[in-house]
Coordinates of N, CA, C and O in Angstrom, one line a residue:
X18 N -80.9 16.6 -38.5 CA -80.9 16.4 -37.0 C -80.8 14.9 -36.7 O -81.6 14.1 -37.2
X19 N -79.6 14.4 -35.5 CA -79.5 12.9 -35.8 C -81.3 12.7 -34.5 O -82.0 13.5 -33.9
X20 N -81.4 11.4 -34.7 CA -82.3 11.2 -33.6 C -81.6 9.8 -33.0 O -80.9 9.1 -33.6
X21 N -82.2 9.8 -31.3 CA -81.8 9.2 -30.5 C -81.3 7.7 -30.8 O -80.3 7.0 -30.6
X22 N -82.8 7.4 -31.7 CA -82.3 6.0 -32.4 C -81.3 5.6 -33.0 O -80.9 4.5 -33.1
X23 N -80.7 6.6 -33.5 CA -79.6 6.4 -34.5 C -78.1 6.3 -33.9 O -77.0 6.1 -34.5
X24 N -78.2 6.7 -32.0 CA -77.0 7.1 -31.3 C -76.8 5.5 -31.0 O -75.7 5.1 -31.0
X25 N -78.1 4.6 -30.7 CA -78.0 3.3 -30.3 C -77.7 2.0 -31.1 O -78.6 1.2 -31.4
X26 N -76.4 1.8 -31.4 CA -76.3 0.9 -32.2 C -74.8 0.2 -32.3 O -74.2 0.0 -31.2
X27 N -74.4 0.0 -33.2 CA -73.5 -1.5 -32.8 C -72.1 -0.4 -32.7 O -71.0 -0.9 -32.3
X28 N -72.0 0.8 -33.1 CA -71.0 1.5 -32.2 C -70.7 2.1 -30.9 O -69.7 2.3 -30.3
X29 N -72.4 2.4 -30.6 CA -72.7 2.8 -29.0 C -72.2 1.1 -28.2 O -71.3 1.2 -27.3
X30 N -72.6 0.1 -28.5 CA -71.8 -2.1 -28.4 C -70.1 -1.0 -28.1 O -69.7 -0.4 -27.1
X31 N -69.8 -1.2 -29.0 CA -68.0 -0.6 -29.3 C -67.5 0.3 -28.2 O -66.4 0.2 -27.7
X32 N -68.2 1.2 -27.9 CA -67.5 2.2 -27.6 C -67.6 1.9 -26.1 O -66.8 2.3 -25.3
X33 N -68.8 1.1 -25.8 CA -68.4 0.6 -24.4 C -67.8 -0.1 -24.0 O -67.4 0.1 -22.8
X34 N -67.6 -1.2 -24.7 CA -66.6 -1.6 -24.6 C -65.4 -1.3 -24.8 O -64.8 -2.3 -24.6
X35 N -64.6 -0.5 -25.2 CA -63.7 0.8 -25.3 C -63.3 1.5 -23.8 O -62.3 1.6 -23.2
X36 N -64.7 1.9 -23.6 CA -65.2 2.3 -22.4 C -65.1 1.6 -20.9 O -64.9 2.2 -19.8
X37 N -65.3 0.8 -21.1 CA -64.6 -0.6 -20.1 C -63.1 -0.5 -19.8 O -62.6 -0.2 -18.7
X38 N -62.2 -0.8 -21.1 CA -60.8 -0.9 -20.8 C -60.4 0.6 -20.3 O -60.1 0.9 -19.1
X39 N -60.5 1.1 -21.1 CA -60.4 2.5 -20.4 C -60.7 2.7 -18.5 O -59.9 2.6 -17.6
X40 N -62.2 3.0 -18.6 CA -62.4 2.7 -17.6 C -61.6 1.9 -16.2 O -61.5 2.2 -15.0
X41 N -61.2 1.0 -16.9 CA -60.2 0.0 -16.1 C -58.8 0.7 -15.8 O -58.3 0.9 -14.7
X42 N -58.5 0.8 -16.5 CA -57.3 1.7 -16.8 C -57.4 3.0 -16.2 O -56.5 3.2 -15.4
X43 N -58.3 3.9 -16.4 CA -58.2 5.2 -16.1 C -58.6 5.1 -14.5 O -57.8 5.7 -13.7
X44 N -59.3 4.7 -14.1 CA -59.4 4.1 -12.1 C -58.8 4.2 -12.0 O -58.4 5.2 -11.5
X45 N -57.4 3.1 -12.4 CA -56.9 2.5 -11.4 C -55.2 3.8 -11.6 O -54.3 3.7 -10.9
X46 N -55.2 4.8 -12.4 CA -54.7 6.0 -12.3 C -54.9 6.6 -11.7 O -54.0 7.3 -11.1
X47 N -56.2 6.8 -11.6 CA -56.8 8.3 -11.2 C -57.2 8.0 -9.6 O -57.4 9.0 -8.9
X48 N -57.4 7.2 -9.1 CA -57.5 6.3 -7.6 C -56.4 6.3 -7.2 O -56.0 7.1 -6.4
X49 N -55.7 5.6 -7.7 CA -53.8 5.2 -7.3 C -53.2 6.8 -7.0 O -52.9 7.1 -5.8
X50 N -53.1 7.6 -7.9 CA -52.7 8.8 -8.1 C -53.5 9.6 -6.5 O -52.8 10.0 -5.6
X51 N -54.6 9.6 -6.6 CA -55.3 10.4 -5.2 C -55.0 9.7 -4.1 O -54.6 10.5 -3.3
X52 N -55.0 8.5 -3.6 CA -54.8 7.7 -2.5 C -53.9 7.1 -2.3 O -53.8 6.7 -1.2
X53 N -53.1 6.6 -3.2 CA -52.0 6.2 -2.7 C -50.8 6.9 -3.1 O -49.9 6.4 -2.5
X54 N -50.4 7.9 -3.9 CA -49.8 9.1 -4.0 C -49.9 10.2 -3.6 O -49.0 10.9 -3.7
X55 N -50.8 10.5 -3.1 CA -51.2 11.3 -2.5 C -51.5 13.0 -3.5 O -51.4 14.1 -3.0
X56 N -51.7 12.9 -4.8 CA -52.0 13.8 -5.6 C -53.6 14.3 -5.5 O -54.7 13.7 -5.5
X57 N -53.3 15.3 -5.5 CA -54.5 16.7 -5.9 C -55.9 15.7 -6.7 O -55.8 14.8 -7.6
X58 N -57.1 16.3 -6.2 CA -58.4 15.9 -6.8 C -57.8 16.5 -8.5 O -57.6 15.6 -9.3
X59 N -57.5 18.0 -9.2 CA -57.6 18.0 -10.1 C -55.8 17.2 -11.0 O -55.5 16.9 -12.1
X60 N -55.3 17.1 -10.2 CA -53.5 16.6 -10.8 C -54.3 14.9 -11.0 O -54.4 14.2 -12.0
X61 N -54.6 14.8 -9.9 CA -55.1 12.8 -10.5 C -56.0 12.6 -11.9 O -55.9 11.8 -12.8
X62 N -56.8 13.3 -11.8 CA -58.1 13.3 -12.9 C -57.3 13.5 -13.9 O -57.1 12.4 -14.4
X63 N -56.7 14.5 -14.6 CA -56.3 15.1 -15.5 C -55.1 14.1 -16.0 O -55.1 13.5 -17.1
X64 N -54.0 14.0 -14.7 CA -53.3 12.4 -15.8 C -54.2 11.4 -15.9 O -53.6 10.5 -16.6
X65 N -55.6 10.9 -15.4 CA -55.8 10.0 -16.0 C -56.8 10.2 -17.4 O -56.9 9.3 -18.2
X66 N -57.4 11.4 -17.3 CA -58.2 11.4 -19.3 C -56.3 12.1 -20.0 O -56.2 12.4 -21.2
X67 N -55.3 12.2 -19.1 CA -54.6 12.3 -20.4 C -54.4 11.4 -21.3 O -54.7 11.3 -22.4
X68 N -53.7 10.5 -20.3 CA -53.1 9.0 -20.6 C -54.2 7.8 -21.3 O -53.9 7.1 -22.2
X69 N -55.7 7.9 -20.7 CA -56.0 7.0 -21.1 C -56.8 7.9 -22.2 O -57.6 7.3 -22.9
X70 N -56.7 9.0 -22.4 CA -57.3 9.2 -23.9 C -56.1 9.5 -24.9 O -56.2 10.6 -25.3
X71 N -55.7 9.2 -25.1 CA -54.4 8.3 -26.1 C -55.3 7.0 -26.3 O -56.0 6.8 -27.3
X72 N -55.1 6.2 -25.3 CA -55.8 5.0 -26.0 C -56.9 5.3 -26.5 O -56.7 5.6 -27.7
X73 N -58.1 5.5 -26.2 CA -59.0 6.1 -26.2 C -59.3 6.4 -28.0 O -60.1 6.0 -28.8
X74 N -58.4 7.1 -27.9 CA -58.0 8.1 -29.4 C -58.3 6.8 -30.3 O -59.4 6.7 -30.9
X75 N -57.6 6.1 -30.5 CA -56.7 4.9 -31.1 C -58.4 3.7 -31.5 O -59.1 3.4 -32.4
X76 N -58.4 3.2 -29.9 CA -59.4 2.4 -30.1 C -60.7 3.0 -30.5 O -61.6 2.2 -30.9
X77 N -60.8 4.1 -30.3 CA -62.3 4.4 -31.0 C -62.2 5.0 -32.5 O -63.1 5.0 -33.3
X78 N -61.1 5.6 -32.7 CA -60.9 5.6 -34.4 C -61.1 4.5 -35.2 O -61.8 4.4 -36.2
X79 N -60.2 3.5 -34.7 CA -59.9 2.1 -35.3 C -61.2 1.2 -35.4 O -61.8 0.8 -36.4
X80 N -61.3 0.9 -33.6 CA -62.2 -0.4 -33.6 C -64.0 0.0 -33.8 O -64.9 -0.5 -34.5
X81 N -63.9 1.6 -32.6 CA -65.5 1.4 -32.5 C -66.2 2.4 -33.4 O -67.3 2.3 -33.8
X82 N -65.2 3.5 -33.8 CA -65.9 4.0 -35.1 C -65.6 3.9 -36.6 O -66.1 4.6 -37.4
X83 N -64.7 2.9 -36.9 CA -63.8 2.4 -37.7 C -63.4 3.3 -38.6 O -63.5 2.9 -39.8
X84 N -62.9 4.7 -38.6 CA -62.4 5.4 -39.4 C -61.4 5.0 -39.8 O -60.7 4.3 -39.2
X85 N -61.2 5.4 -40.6 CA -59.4 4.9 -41.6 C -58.8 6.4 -41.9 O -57.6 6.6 -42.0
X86 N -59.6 7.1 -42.0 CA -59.2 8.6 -42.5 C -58.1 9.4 -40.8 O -58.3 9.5 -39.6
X87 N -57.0 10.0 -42.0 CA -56.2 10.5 -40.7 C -55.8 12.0 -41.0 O -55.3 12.3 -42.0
X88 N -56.0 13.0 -39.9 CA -55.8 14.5 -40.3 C -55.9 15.1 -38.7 O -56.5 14.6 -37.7
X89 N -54.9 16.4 -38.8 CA -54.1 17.0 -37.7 C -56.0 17.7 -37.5 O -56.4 18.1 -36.4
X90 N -56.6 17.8 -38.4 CA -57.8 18.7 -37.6 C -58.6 17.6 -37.2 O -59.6 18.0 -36.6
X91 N -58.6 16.3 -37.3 CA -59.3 14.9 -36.3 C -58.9 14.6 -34.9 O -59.6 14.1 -33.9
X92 N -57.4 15.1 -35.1 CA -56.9 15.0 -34.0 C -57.0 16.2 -32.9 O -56.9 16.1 -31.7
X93 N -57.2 17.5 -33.7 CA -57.6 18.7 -32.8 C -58.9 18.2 -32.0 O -59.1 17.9 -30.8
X94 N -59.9 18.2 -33.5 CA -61.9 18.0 -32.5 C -61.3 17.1 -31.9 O -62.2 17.2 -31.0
X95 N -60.4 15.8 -31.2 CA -60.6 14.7 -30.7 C -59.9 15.5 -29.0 O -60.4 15.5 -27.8
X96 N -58.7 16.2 -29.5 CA -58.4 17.5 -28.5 C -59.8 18.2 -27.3 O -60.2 18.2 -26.1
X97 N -60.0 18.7 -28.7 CA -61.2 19.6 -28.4 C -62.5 19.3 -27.0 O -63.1 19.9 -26.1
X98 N -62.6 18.0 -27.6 CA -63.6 17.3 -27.0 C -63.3 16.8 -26.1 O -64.0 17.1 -25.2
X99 N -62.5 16.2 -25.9 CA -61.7 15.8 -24.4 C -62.1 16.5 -23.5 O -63.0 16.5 -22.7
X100 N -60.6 18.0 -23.9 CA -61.3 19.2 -23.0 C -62.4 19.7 -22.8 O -62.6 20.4 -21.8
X101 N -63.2 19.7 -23.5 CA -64.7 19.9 -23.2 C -65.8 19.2 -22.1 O -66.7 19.7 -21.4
X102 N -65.2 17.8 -22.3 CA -66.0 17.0 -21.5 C -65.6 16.8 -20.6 O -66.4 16.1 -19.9
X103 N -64.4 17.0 -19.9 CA -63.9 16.7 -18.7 C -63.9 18.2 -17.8 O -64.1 18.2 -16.5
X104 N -63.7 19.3 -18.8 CA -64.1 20.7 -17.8 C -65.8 20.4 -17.8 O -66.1 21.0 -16.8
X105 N -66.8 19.9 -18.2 CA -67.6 19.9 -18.3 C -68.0 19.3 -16.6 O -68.6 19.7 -15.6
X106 N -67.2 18.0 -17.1 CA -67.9 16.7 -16.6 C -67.4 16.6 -14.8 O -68.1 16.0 -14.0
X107 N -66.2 17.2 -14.4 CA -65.4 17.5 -13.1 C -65.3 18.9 -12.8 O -64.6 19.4 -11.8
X108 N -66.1 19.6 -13.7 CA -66.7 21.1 -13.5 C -68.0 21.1 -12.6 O -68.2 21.7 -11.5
X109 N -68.7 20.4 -13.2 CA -70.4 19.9 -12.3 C -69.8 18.7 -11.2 O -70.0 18.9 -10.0
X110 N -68.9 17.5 -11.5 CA -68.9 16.9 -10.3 C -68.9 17.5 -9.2 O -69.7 17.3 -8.3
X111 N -67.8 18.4 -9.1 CA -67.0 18.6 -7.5 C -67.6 19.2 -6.6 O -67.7 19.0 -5.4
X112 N -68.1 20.4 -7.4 CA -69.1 21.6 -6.6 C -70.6 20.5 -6.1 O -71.1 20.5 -4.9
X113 N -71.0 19.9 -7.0 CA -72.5 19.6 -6.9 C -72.4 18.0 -5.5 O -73.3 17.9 -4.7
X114 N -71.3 17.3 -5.5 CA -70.7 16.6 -4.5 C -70.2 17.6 -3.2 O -70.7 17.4 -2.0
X115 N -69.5 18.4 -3.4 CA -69.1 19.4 -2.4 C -70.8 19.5 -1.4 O -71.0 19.3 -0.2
X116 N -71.9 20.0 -2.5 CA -72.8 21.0 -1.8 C -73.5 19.6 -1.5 O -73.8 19.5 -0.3
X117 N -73.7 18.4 -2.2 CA -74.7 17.4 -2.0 C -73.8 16.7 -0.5 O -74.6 16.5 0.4
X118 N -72.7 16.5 -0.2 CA -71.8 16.0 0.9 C -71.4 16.9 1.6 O -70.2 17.0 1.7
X119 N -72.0 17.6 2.1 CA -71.0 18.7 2.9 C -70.7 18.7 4.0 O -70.3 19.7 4.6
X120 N -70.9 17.5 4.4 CA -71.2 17.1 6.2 C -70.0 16.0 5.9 O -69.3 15.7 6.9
X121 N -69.7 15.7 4.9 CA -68.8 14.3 4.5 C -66.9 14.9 4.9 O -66.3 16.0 4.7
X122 N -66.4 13.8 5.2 CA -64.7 14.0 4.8 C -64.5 14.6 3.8 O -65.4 14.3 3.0
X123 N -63.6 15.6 3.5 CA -62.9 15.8 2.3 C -62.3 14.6 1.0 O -62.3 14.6 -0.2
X124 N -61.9 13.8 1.7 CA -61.4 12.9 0.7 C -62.7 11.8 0.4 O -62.3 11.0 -0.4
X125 N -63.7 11.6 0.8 CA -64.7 11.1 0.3 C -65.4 11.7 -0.5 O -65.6 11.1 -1.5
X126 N -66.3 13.1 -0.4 CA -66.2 14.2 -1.3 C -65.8 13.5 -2.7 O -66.3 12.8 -3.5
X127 N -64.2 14.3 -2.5 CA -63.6 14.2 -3.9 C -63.5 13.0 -4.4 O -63.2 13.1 -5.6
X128 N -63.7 11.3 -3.7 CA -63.7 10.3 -4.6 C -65.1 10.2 -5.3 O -65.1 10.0 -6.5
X129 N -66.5 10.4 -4.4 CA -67.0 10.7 -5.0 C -67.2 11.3 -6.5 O -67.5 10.7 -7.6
X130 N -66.9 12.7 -6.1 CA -66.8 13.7 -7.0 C -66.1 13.1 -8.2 O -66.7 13.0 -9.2
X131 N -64.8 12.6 -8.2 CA -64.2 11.6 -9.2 C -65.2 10.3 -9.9 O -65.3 10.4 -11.1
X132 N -65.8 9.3 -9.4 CA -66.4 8.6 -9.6 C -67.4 9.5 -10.4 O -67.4 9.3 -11.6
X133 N -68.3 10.5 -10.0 CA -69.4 11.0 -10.7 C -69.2 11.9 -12.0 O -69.9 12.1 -13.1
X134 N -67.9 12.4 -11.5 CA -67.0 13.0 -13.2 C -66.8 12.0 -14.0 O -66.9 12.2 -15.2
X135 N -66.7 10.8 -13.7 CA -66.4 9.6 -14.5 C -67.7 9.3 -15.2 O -67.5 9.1 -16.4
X136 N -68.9 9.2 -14.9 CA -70.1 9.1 -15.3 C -70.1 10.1 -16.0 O -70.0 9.9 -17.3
X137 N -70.3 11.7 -15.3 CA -70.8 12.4 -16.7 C -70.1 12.7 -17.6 O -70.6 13.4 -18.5
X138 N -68.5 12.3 -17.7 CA -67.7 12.2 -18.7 C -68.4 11.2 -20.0 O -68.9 11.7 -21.0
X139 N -68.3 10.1 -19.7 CA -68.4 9.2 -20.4 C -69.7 9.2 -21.7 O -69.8 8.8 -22.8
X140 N -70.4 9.7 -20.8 CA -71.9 10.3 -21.4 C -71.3 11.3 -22.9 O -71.4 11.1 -24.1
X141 N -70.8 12.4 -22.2 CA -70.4 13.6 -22.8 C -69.4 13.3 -24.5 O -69.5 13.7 -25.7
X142 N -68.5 12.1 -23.5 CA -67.2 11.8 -24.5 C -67.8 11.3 -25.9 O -67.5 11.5 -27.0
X143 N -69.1 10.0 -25.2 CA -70.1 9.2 -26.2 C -70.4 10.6 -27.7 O -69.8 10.4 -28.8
X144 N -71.0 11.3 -27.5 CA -71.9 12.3 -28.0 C -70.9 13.2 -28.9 O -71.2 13.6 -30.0
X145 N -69.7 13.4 -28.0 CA -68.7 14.3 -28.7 C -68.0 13.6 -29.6 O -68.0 13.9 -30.7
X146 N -67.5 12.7 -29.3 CA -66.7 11.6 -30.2 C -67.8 11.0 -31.5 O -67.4 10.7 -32.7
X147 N -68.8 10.9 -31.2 CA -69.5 10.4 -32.5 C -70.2 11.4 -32.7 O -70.7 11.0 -33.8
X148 N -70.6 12.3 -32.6 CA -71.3 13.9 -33.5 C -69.9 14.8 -33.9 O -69.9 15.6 -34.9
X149 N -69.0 14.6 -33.2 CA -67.6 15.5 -33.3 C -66.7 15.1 -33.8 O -66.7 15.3 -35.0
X150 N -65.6 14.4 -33.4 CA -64.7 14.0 -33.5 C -64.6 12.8 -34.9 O -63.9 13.0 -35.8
X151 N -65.4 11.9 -34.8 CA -65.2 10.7 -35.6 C -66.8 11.0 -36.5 O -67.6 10.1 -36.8
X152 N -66.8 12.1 -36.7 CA -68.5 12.2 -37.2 C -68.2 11.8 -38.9 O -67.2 12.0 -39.6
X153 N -69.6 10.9 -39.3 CA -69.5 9.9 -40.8 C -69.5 11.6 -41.8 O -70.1 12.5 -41.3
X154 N -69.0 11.6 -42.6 CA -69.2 13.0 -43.2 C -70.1 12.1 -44.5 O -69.6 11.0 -44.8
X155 N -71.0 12.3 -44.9 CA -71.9 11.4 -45.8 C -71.7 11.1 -47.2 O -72.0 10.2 -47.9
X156 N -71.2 12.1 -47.5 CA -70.4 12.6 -48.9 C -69.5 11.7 -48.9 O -69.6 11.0 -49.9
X157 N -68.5 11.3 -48.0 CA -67.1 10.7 -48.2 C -67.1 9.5 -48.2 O -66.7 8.7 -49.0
X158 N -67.6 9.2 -46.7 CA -67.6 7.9 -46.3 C -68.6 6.6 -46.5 O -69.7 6.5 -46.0
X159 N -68.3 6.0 -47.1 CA -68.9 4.8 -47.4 C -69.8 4.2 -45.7 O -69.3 4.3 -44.6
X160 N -71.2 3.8 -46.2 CA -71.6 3.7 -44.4 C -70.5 2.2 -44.2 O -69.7 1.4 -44.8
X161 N -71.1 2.4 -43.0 CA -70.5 1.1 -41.9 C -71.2 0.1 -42.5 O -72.3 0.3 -43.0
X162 N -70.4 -1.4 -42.6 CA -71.1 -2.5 -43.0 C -71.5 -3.4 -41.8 O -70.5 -3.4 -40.9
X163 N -72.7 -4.3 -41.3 CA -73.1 -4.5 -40.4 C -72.6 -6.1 -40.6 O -72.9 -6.9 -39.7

């Protein structure tokens, strides 16, 4: 069973910053896309964890969890998890914005709702990506050098 302490450390450093660029990146999609394109609460979200989880993919293999190891079932759980955390995460936003704003515009609502998917994404992606996706198999991998 991992414990909490063990989630906080110089890859939780990494991945926020990961987290950052992304973040940077994925706004200014997923904003652009809703308001100034005029695309769908779920069409904007969705190209933006497509697009920026590609990068995503890349820099958290490489930099923040430094795997070297490469296989079509790393790339599924990395799949996997995505979609998990984003039906998750813009699953609970929209309704729970919807019911908490309901006196509000529609399109404030859903930036909301966007903004708050973005939070509990990132939470989710943290947890999936390092218990899931990029998980140390103990057997194989030599630990991380500090």
């Amino acid at each position: 069973m991992i414990k909490i302490k063990e989630l906080i450390d110089a890859k939780l450093l990494r991945f926020i910053i990961v987290g950052v660029i992304n973040t940077i990146v994925g706004t200014a999609i997923m904003f652009g896309l809703y308001n100034l394109a005029g695309w769908g609460y779920w069409a904007a979200s969705i190209a933006n964890y497509t697009l920026t989880s590609i990068l995503s993919f890349f820099l958290n293999k490489y930099f923040t969890f430094k795997n070297k190891g490469f296989s079509c079932a790393q790339v599924l759980r990395f799949i996997i998890n995505i979609a998990v955390c984003y039906t998750l995460a813009y699953g609970i936003a929209k309704p729970l914005m919807l019911h908490i704003l309901a006196n509000a515009d529609k399109k404030l609502q859903e930036n909301v709702a966007m903004f708050v998917g973005m939070v509990l994404f990132t939470g989710f992606n943290y947890l999936g990506q390092r218990l899931f996706t990029f998980r140390e198999d103990k057997e194989k991998d030599p630990p991380e050098e500090k």
